[in-house]
XYZ file of C-alpha atoms in Angstrom:
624
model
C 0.000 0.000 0.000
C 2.759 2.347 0.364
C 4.044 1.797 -3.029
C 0.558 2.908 -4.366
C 0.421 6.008 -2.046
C 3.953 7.199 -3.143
C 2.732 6.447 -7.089
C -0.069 8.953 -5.934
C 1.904 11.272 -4.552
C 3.335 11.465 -7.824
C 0.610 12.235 -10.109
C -0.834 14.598 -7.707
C 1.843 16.420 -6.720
C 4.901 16.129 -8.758
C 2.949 16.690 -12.458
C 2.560 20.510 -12.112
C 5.565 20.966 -10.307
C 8.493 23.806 -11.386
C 11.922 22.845 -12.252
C 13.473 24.218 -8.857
C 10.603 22.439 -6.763
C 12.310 19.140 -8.495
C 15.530 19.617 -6.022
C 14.017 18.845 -3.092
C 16.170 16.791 -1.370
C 15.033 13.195 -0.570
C 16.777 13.064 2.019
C 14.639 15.420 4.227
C 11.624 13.727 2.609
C 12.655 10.526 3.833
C 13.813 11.802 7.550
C 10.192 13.172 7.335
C 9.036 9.866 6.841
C 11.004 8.316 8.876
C 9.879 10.325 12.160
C 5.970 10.429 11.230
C 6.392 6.363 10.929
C 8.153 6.845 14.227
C 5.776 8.662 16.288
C 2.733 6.301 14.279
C 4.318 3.271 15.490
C 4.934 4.693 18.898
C 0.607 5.814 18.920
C 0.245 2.375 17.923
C 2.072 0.250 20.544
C 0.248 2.337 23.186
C -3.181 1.904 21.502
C -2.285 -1.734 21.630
C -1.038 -1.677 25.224
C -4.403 -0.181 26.290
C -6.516 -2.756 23.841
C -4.781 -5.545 26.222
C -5.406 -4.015 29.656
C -9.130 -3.269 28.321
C -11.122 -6.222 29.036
C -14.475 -4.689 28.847
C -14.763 -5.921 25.202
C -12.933 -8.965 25.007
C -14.291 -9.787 21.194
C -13.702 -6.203 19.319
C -9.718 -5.979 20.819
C -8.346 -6.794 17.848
C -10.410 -4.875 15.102
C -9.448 -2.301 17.257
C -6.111 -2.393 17.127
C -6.371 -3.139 13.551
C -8.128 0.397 12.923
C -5.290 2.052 15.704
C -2.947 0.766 12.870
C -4.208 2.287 10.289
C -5.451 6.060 11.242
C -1.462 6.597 11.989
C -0.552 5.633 8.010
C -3.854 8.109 6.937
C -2.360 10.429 9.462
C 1.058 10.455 7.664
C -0.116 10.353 4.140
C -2.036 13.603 4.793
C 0.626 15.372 6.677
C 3.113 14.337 3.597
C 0.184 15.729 0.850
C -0.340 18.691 3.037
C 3.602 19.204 3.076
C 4.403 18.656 -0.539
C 1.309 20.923 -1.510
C 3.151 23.790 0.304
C 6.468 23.325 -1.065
C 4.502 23.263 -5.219
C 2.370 26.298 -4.722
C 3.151 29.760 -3.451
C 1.763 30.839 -0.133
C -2.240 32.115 0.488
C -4.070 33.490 3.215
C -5.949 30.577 5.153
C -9.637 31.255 4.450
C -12.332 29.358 5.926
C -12.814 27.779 2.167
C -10.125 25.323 2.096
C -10.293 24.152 5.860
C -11.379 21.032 7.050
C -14.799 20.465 8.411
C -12.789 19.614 11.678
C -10.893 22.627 11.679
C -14.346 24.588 11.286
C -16.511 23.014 13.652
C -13.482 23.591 16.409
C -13.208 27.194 15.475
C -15.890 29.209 14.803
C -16.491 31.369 12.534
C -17.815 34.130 14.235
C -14.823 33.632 16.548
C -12.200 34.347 13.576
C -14.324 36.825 12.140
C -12.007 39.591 10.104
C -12.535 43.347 11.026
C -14.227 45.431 8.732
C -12.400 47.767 6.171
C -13.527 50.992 8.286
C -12.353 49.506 11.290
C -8.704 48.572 9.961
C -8.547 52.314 8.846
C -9.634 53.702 12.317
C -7.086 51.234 13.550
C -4.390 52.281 11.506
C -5.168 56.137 11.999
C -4.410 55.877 15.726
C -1.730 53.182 16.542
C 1.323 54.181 16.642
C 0.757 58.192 17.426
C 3.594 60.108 19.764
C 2.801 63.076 20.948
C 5.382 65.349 21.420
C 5.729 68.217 24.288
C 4.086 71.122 22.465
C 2.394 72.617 18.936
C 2.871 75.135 16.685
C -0.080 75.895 14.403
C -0.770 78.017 11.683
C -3.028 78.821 9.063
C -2.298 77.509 5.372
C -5.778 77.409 3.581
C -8.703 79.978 3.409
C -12.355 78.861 2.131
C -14.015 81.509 1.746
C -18.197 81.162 1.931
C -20.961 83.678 0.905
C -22.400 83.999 4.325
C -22.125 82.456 7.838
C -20.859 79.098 8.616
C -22.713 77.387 11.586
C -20.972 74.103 11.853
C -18.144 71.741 10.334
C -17.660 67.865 10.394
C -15.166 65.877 8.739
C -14.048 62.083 8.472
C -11.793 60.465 10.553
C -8.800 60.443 8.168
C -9.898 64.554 7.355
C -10.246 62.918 3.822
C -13.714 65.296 3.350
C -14.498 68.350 5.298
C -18.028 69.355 5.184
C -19.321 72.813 5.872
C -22.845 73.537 6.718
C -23.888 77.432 6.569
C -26.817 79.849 6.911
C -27.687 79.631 3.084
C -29.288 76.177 2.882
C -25.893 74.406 1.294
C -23.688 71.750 2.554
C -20.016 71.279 0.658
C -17.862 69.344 0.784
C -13.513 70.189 0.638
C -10.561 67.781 -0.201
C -8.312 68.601 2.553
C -5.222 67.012 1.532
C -5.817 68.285 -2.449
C -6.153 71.821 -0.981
C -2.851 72.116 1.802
C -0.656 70.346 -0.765
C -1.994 71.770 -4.095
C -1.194 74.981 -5.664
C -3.964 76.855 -6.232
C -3.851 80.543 -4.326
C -6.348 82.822 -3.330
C -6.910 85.565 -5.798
C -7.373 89.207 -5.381
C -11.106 89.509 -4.872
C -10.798 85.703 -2.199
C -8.321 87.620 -0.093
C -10.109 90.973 0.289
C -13.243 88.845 1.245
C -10.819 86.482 3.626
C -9.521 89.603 5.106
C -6.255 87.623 4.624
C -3.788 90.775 3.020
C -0.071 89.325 3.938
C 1.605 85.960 3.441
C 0.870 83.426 1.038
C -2.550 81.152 1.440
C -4.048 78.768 -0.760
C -7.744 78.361 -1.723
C -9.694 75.290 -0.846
C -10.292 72.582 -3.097
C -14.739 71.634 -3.166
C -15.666 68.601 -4.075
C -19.264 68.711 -4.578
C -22.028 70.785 -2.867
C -25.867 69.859 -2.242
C -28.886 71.482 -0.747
C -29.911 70.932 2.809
C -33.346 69.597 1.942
C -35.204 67.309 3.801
C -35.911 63.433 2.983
C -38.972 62.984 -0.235
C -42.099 61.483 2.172
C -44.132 61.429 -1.473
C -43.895 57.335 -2.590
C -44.949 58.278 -6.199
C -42.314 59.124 -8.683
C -43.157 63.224 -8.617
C -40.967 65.594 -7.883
C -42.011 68.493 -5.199
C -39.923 71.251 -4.761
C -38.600 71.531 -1.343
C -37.346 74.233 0.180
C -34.131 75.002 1.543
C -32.999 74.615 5.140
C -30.181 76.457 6.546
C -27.516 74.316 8.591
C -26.748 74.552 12.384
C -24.927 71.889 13.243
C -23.235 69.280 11.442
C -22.036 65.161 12.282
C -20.058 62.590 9.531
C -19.335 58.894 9.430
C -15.867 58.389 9.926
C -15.488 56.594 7.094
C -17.448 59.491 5.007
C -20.138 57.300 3.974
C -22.924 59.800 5.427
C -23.626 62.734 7.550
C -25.999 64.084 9.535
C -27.234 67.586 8.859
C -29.676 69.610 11.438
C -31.167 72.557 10.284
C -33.202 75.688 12.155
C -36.519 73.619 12.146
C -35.827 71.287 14.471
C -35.628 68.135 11.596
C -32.364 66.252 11.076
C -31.623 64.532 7.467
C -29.051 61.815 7.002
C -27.217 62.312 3.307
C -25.138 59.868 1.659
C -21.387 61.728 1.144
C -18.920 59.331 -0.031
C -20.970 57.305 -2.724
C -23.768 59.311 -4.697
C -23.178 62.125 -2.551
C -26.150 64.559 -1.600
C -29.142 62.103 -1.891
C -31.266 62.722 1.485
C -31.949 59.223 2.538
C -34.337 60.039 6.163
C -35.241 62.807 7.796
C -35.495 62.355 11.650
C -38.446 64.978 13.253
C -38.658 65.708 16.966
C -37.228 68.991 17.677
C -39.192 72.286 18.059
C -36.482 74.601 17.394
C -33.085 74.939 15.757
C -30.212 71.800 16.070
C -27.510 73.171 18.088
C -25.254 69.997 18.290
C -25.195 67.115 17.389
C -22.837 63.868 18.767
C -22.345 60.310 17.408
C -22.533 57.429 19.385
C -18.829 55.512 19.597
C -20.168 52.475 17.487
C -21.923 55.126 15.204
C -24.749 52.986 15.205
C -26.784 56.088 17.006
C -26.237 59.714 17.545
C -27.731 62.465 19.891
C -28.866 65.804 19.193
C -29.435 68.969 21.369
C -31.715 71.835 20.320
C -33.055 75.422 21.737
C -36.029 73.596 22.651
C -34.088 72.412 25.911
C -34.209 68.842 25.055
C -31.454 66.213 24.053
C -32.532 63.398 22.204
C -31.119 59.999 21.740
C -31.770 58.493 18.014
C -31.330 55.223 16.558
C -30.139 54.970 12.794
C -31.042 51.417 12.267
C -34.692 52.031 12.966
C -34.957 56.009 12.314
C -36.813 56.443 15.927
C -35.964 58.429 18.866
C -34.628 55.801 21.801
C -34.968 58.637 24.859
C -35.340 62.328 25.624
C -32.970 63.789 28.133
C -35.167 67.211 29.556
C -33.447 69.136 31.914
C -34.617 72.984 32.872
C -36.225 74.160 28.785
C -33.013 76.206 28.893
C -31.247 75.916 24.747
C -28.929 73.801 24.695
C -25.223 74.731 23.230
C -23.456 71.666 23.263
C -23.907 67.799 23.483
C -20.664 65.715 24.134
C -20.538 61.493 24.867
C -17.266 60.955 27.439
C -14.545 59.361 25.175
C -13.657 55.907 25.878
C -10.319 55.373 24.841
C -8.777 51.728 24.223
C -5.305 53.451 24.597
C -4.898 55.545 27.899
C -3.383 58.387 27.158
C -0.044 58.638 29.936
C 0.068 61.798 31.864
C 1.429 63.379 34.540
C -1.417 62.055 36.613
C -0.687 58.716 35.980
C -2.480 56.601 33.374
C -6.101 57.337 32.636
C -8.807 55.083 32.073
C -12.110 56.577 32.040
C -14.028 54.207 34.291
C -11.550 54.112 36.777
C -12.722 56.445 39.494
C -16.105 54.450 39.929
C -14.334 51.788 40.844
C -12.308 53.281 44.051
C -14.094 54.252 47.339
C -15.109 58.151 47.847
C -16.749 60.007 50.659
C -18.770 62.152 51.290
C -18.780 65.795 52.820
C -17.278 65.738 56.612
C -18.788 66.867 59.455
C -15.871 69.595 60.349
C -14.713 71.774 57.383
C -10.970 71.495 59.480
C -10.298 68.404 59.126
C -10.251 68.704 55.174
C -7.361 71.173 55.431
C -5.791 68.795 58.501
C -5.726 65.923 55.873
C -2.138 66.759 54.601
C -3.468 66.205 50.920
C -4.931 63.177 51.815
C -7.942 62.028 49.378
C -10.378 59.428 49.632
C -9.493 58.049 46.168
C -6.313 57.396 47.456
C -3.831 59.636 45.467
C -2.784 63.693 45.884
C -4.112 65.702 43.485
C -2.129 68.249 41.034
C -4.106 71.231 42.613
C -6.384 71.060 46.100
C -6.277 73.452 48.688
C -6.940 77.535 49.061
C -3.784 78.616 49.861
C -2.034 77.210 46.748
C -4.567 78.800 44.825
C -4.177 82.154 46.344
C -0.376 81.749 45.247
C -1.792 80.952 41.774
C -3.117 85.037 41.305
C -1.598 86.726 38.406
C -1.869 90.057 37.791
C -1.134 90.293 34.397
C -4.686 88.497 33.989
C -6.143 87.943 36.500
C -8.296 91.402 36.854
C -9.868 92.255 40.508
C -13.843 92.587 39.916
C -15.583 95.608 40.534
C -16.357 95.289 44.326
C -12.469 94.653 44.441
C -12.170 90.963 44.754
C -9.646 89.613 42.430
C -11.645 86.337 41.631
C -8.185 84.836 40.087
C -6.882 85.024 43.663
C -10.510 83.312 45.498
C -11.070 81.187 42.321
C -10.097 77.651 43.582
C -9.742 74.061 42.254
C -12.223 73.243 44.879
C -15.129 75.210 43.800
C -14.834 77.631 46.361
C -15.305 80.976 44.868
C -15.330 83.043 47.840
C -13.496 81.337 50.068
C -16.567 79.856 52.620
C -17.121 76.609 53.203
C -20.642 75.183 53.548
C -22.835 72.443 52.470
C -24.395 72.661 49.309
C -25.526 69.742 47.384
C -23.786 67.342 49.690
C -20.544 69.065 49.147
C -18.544 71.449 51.211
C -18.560 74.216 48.341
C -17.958 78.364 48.350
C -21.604 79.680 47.574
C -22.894 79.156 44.335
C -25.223 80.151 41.328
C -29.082 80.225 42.468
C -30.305 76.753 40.346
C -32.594 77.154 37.870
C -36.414 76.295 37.974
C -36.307 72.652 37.559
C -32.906 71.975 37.015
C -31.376 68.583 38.611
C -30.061 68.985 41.694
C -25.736 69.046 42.266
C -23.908 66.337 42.022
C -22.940 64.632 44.947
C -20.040 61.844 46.193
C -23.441 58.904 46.521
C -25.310 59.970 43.140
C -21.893 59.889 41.213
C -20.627 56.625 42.179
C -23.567 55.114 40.435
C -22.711 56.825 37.406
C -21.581 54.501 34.007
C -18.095 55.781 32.354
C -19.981 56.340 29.139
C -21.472 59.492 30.408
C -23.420 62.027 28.068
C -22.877 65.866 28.995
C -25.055 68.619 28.010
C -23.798 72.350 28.248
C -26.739 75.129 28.272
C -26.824 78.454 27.381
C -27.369 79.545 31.137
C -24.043 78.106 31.919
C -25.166 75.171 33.536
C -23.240 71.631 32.434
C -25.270 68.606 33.330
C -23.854 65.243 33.065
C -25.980 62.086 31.815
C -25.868 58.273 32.715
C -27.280 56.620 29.533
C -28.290 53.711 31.119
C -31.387 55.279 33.625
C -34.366 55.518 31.761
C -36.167 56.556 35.290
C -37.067 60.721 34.746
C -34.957 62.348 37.399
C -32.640 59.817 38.064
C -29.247 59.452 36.675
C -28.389 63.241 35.949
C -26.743 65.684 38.096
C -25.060 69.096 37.311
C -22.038 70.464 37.626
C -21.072 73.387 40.491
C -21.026 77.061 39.476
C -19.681 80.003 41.069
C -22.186 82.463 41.948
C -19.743 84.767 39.993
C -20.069 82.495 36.870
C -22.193 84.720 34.365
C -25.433 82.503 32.689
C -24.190 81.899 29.083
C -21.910 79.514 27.565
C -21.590 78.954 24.283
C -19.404 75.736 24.121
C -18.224 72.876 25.996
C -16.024 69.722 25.238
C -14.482 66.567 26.636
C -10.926 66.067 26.934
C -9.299 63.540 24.410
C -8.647 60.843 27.631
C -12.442 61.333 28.819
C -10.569 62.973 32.210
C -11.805 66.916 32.084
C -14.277 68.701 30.785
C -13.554 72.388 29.016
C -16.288 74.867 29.120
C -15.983 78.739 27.603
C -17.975 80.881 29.406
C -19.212 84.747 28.195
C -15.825 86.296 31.002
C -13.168 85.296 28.974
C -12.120 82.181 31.082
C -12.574 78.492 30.324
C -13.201 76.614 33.233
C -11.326 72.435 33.579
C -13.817 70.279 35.554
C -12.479 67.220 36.466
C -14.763 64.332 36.649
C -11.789 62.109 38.444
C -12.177 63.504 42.008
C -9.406 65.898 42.463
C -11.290 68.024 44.333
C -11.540 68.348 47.918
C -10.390 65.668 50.133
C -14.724 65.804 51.369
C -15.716 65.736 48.060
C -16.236 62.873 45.525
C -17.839 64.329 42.081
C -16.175 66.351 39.633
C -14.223 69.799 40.491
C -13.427 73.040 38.778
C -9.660 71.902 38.504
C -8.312 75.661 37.569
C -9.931 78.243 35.218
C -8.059 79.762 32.040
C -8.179 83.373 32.140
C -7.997 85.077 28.415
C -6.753 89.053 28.678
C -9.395 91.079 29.147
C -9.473 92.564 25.995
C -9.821 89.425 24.262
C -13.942 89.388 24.604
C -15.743 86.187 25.317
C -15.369 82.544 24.743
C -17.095 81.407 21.751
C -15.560 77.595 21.071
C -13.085 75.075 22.549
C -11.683 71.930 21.553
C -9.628 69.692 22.681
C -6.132 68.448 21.413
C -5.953 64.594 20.784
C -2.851 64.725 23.029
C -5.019 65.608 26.609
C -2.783 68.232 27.656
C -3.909 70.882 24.948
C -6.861 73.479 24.279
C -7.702 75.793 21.886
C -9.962 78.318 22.830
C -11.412 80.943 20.523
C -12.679 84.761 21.529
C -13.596 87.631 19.267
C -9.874 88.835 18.559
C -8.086 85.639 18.459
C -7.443 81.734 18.579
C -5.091 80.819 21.694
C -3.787 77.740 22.173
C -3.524 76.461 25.916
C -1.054 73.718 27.077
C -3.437 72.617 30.387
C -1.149 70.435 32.612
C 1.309 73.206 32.691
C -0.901 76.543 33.091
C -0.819 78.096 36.382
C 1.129 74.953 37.530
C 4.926 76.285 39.512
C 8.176 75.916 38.242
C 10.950 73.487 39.514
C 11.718 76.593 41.675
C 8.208 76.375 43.049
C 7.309 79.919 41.889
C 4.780 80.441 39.904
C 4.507 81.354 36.296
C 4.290 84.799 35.007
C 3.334 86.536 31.823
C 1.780 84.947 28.576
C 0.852 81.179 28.759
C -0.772 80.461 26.038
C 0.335 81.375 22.128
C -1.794 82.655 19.208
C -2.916 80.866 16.475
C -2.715 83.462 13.422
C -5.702 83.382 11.117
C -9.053 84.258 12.672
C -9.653 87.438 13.657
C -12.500 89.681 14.333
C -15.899 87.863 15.359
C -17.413 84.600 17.158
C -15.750 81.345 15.870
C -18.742 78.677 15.705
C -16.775 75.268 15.733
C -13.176 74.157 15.514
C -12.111 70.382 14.747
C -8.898 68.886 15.113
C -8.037 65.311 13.650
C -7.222 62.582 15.892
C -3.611 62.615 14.746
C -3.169 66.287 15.573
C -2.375 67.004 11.684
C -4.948 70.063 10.771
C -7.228 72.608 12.985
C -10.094 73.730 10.889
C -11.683 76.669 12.290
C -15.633 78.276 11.076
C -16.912 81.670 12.092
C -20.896 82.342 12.718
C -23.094 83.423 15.528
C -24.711 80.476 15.799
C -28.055 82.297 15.542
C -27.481 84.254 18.248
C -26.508 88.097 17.958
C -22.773 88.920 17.053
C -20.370 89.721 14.491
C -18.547 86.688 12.221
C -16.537 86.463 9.172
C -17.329 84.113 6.272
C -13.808 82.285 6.096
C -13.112 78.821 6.865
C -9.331 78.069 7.839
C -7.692 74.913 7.747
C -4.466 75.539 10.502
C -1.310 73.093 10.203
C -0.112 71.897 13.814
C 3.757 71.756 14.131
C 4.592 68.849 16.272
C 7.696 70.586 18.512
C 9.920 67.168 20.212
């Protein structure tokens, strides 16, 4: 039989095969044999050894061992066709095709299931990213746009940048053709730019559709439609659609990458403009914010609205889910992983305000915050800022990481806080150390226009339960504009209408009493620099850019209003300007997740102010 097998072997295997595939050396073939006939003879004694000890079935013992025989040569003939198949024909993938049944049933296939194209992409984008000590950024490219632009979106790779203004038109740019093309702004571009010195180029458009809602008319006419303009704006990140909300309150989902333009569904439930929109992190779901006070929750597999988050009826300004970061992003913290501060023990307010100052920096999450105490924030005043009030209170000097704005302690919301804002009619109550520990990492926030930022847990359907909101200084004026995350989920950034941007921290650095999130410090723009119309947050966690009326400044956060090696504290200017943008409220800024391009759009949002009608696309410097 083994003459017939190797006769096999050679009509199966040897016909096709090239001329250097006919120097294999027998000599390995046959040590190959040799050692499989080995290890089958070896099987085989021990099969028989247990046949003779078995005595259960006395008659079947030697059919037994007959079959025990024989598996081991079926064994070795298809480890030897298996072998020389290899060695004839190049290399392939292994694809569930050409597997056994065996190998199959023992693996799954959902089990070995590839990743999809998008997801290989997003993977590919984001491994491997170093982030280096600070940035430099400047602007390279002007769009310029007939009237005001109300929001921007983009994909993740910043492959398409979409811009949705107050005329009723979405576009969409080629980022890359426009930064490393050659086309320049001409004459009449630059006068309307307001961009007279240095060289900048003109964007490149793509294509450009109406902001129309979805056809709800199942014949084949065609009614006219009118036109819708754009307040806020959301993209796949693979640019296969977008979501575009318009002054209405409706919300239309367009295809962008393939047949781009065609309105596919229109989702209804607002009674007033879109403000924001937010995609959920498997993009299988978004959420929207409007003036009509509400947040909604939708799902795009069935087009319906999953739950309404209603706080107070004040407009909503921003909408923001915590990011949730595979990666932690290493600080000078330590490592953060948003999640992580649910999981250690916190307490709540004590009984004697002295025994928080007593502690020695001692915190019930275990660890000593960057910031924490009065008298280090007293130290922290800076006069070249930091502007006493008008009853003669520098605030910079009483403005504490604690939340103390005026420097006396009581009990409010189950916290020892300074005294706050008066809460609004209906508005959930504060925070405190029991309600938060309940809390799910994946945590929704919602910033409104009377300053108050509310945080969400997704998972309580239960009206009233679940949502708490953040604590504001009584000197805090009502109005913000924007709010953000920070890239590692650990702060939140909020611009408010005094020039400052005030850091929450939703890890506990707070008091040693307290167990919910913190003002951490507060950003103080010059005075001259108007309010805070939009921040965003650098991929790296340790940068902001925040954007006022005059300019763009970029903010490195872990080292503002932190002391030297010297322990003194910094003076002067701690923050640098971004060149571009001048002159008016900046609606929305994006940065890529690689920290490769700022884009930057200027509107009023709706709301009364000046704007310009330039887009600029910024180039961030990496500096090692």
């Amino acid at each position: 039989m083994a003459s017939d097998s190797d006769e096999d072997y050679d009509d199966l295997d040897f016909e096709n095969a090239s001329d250097a595939e006919d120097d294999i050396d027998e000599d390995i073939l046959g040590a190959l044999e040799e050692d499989l006939a080995a290890a089958a003879a070896a099987e085989g004694t021990e099969a028989e050894e247990d046949t003779d000890t078995d005595t259960s079935d006395g008659g079947s013992d030697d059919d037994d061992a007959d079959e025990d025989d024989v598996h081991p040569h079926k064994d070795l003939e298809r480890v030897l066709t298996q072998t020389l198949q290899e060695a004839a024909l190049p290399s392939k993938p292994p694809s569930p095709a050409n597997q056994s049944p065996t190998v199959l049933d023992a693996h799954p296939q959902q089990e070995n299931r590839p990743p999809s194209p998008a997801q290989l992409r997003k993977t590919r984008i984001l491994s491997g990213i170093r982030w280096p000590r600070s940035f430099t950024v400047e602007a390279i490219c002007a769009i310029p746009h007939p009237c005001a632009t109300h929001a921007l979106a983009s994909s993740l790779c910043m492959t398409h940048l979409i811009t949705g203004s107050d005329d009723g038109y979405i576009r969409d740019y080629d980022t890359f053709a426009a930064v490393n093309g050659k086309v320049f702004l001409t004459a009449p571009q630059r006068q309307h730019c307001g961009v007279i010195e240095g060289i900048m180029k003109a964007g490149q458009i793509r294509c450009w559709w109406e902001n129309i809602t979805a056809p709800q008319n199942t014949d084949n006419t065609v009614a006219e439609r009118p036109l819708y303009p754009v307040y806020s704006l959301a993209m796949h990140s693979d640019a296969l659609w977008c979501l575009a909300g318009s002054d209405q309150g409706h919300i239309t989902l367009f295809t962008v990458r393939h047949d781009p333009g065609r309105p596919c569904y229109t989702f209804s439930g607002h009674r007033g403009p879109v403000s924001a929109l937010a995609l959920q992190h498997d993009e299988k779901g978004f959420f929207s914010a409007g003036w009509d006070g509400e947040a909604i929750h939708w799902d795009l597999n069935t087009g319906n609205s999953v739950r309404k988050f209603t706080a107070h009826g004040a407009q909503l300004a921003a909408i923001a889910v915590r990011p949730l970061n595979a990666n932690p992003i290493p600080s000078q913290w330590g490592t953060i992983q948003p999640g992580s501060e649910f999981t250690v023990p916190m307490r709540g307010p004590r009984d004697d305000h002295s025994s928080a100052h007593e502690s020695g920096g001692q915190h019930s999450n275990g660890h000593v915050p960057k910031q924490e105490d009065d008298a280090k924030s007293d130290t922290s005043y800076d006069p070249l800022f930091d502007e006493p009030d008008a009853d003669g209170d520098g605030d910079g000097a009483k403005y504490n990481p604690s939340g103390n704005g005026s420097g006396h302690h009581s009990h409010s919301g189950g916290q020892n806080l300074g005294r706050g804002a008066i809460a609004p009619k209906g508005a959930p109550p504060i925070l405190d150390p029991t309600t938060y520990t309940t809390f799910s990492p994946d945590l929704l926030m919602t910033a409104h226009i009377d300053g108050q930022i509310i945080l969400w847990d997704r998972r309580v359907q239960t009206p009233g339960k679940g949502v708490g909101r953040l604590w504001m200084s009584e000197k805090t004026p009502p109005w913000c504009m924007s709010a953000c995350w920070s890239a590692d989920g650990s702060q939140i950034y909020v611009g408010r209408r005094n020039g400052t941007v005030e850091i929450y921290d939703v890890r506990q650095t707070g008091r040693a009493a307290s167990g919910t999130p913190k003002i951490w410090k507060t950003l103080r723009n010059p005075l001259s620099s108007g309010v805070v119309s939009c921040v965003v947050a650098f991929p790296d966690g340790r940068h902001l850019a925040c954007a006022s009326t005059d300019n763009i400044r970029l903010w490195n956060v872990a080292e503002a209003g932190e002391p030297d090696a010297n322990g003194k504290m910094k003076s002067g200017v701690q923050f640098k300007i971004i060149p571009g943008h001048h002159g008016g409220f900046v609606s929305q800024m994006l940065v890529d997740p690689a920290a490769r391009f700022l884009v930057s759009a200027s509107s009023n949002r709706g709301w009364h102010g000046d704007y310009t009608k330039t887009v600029f696309v910024h180039e961030i410097k990496h500096l090692w």
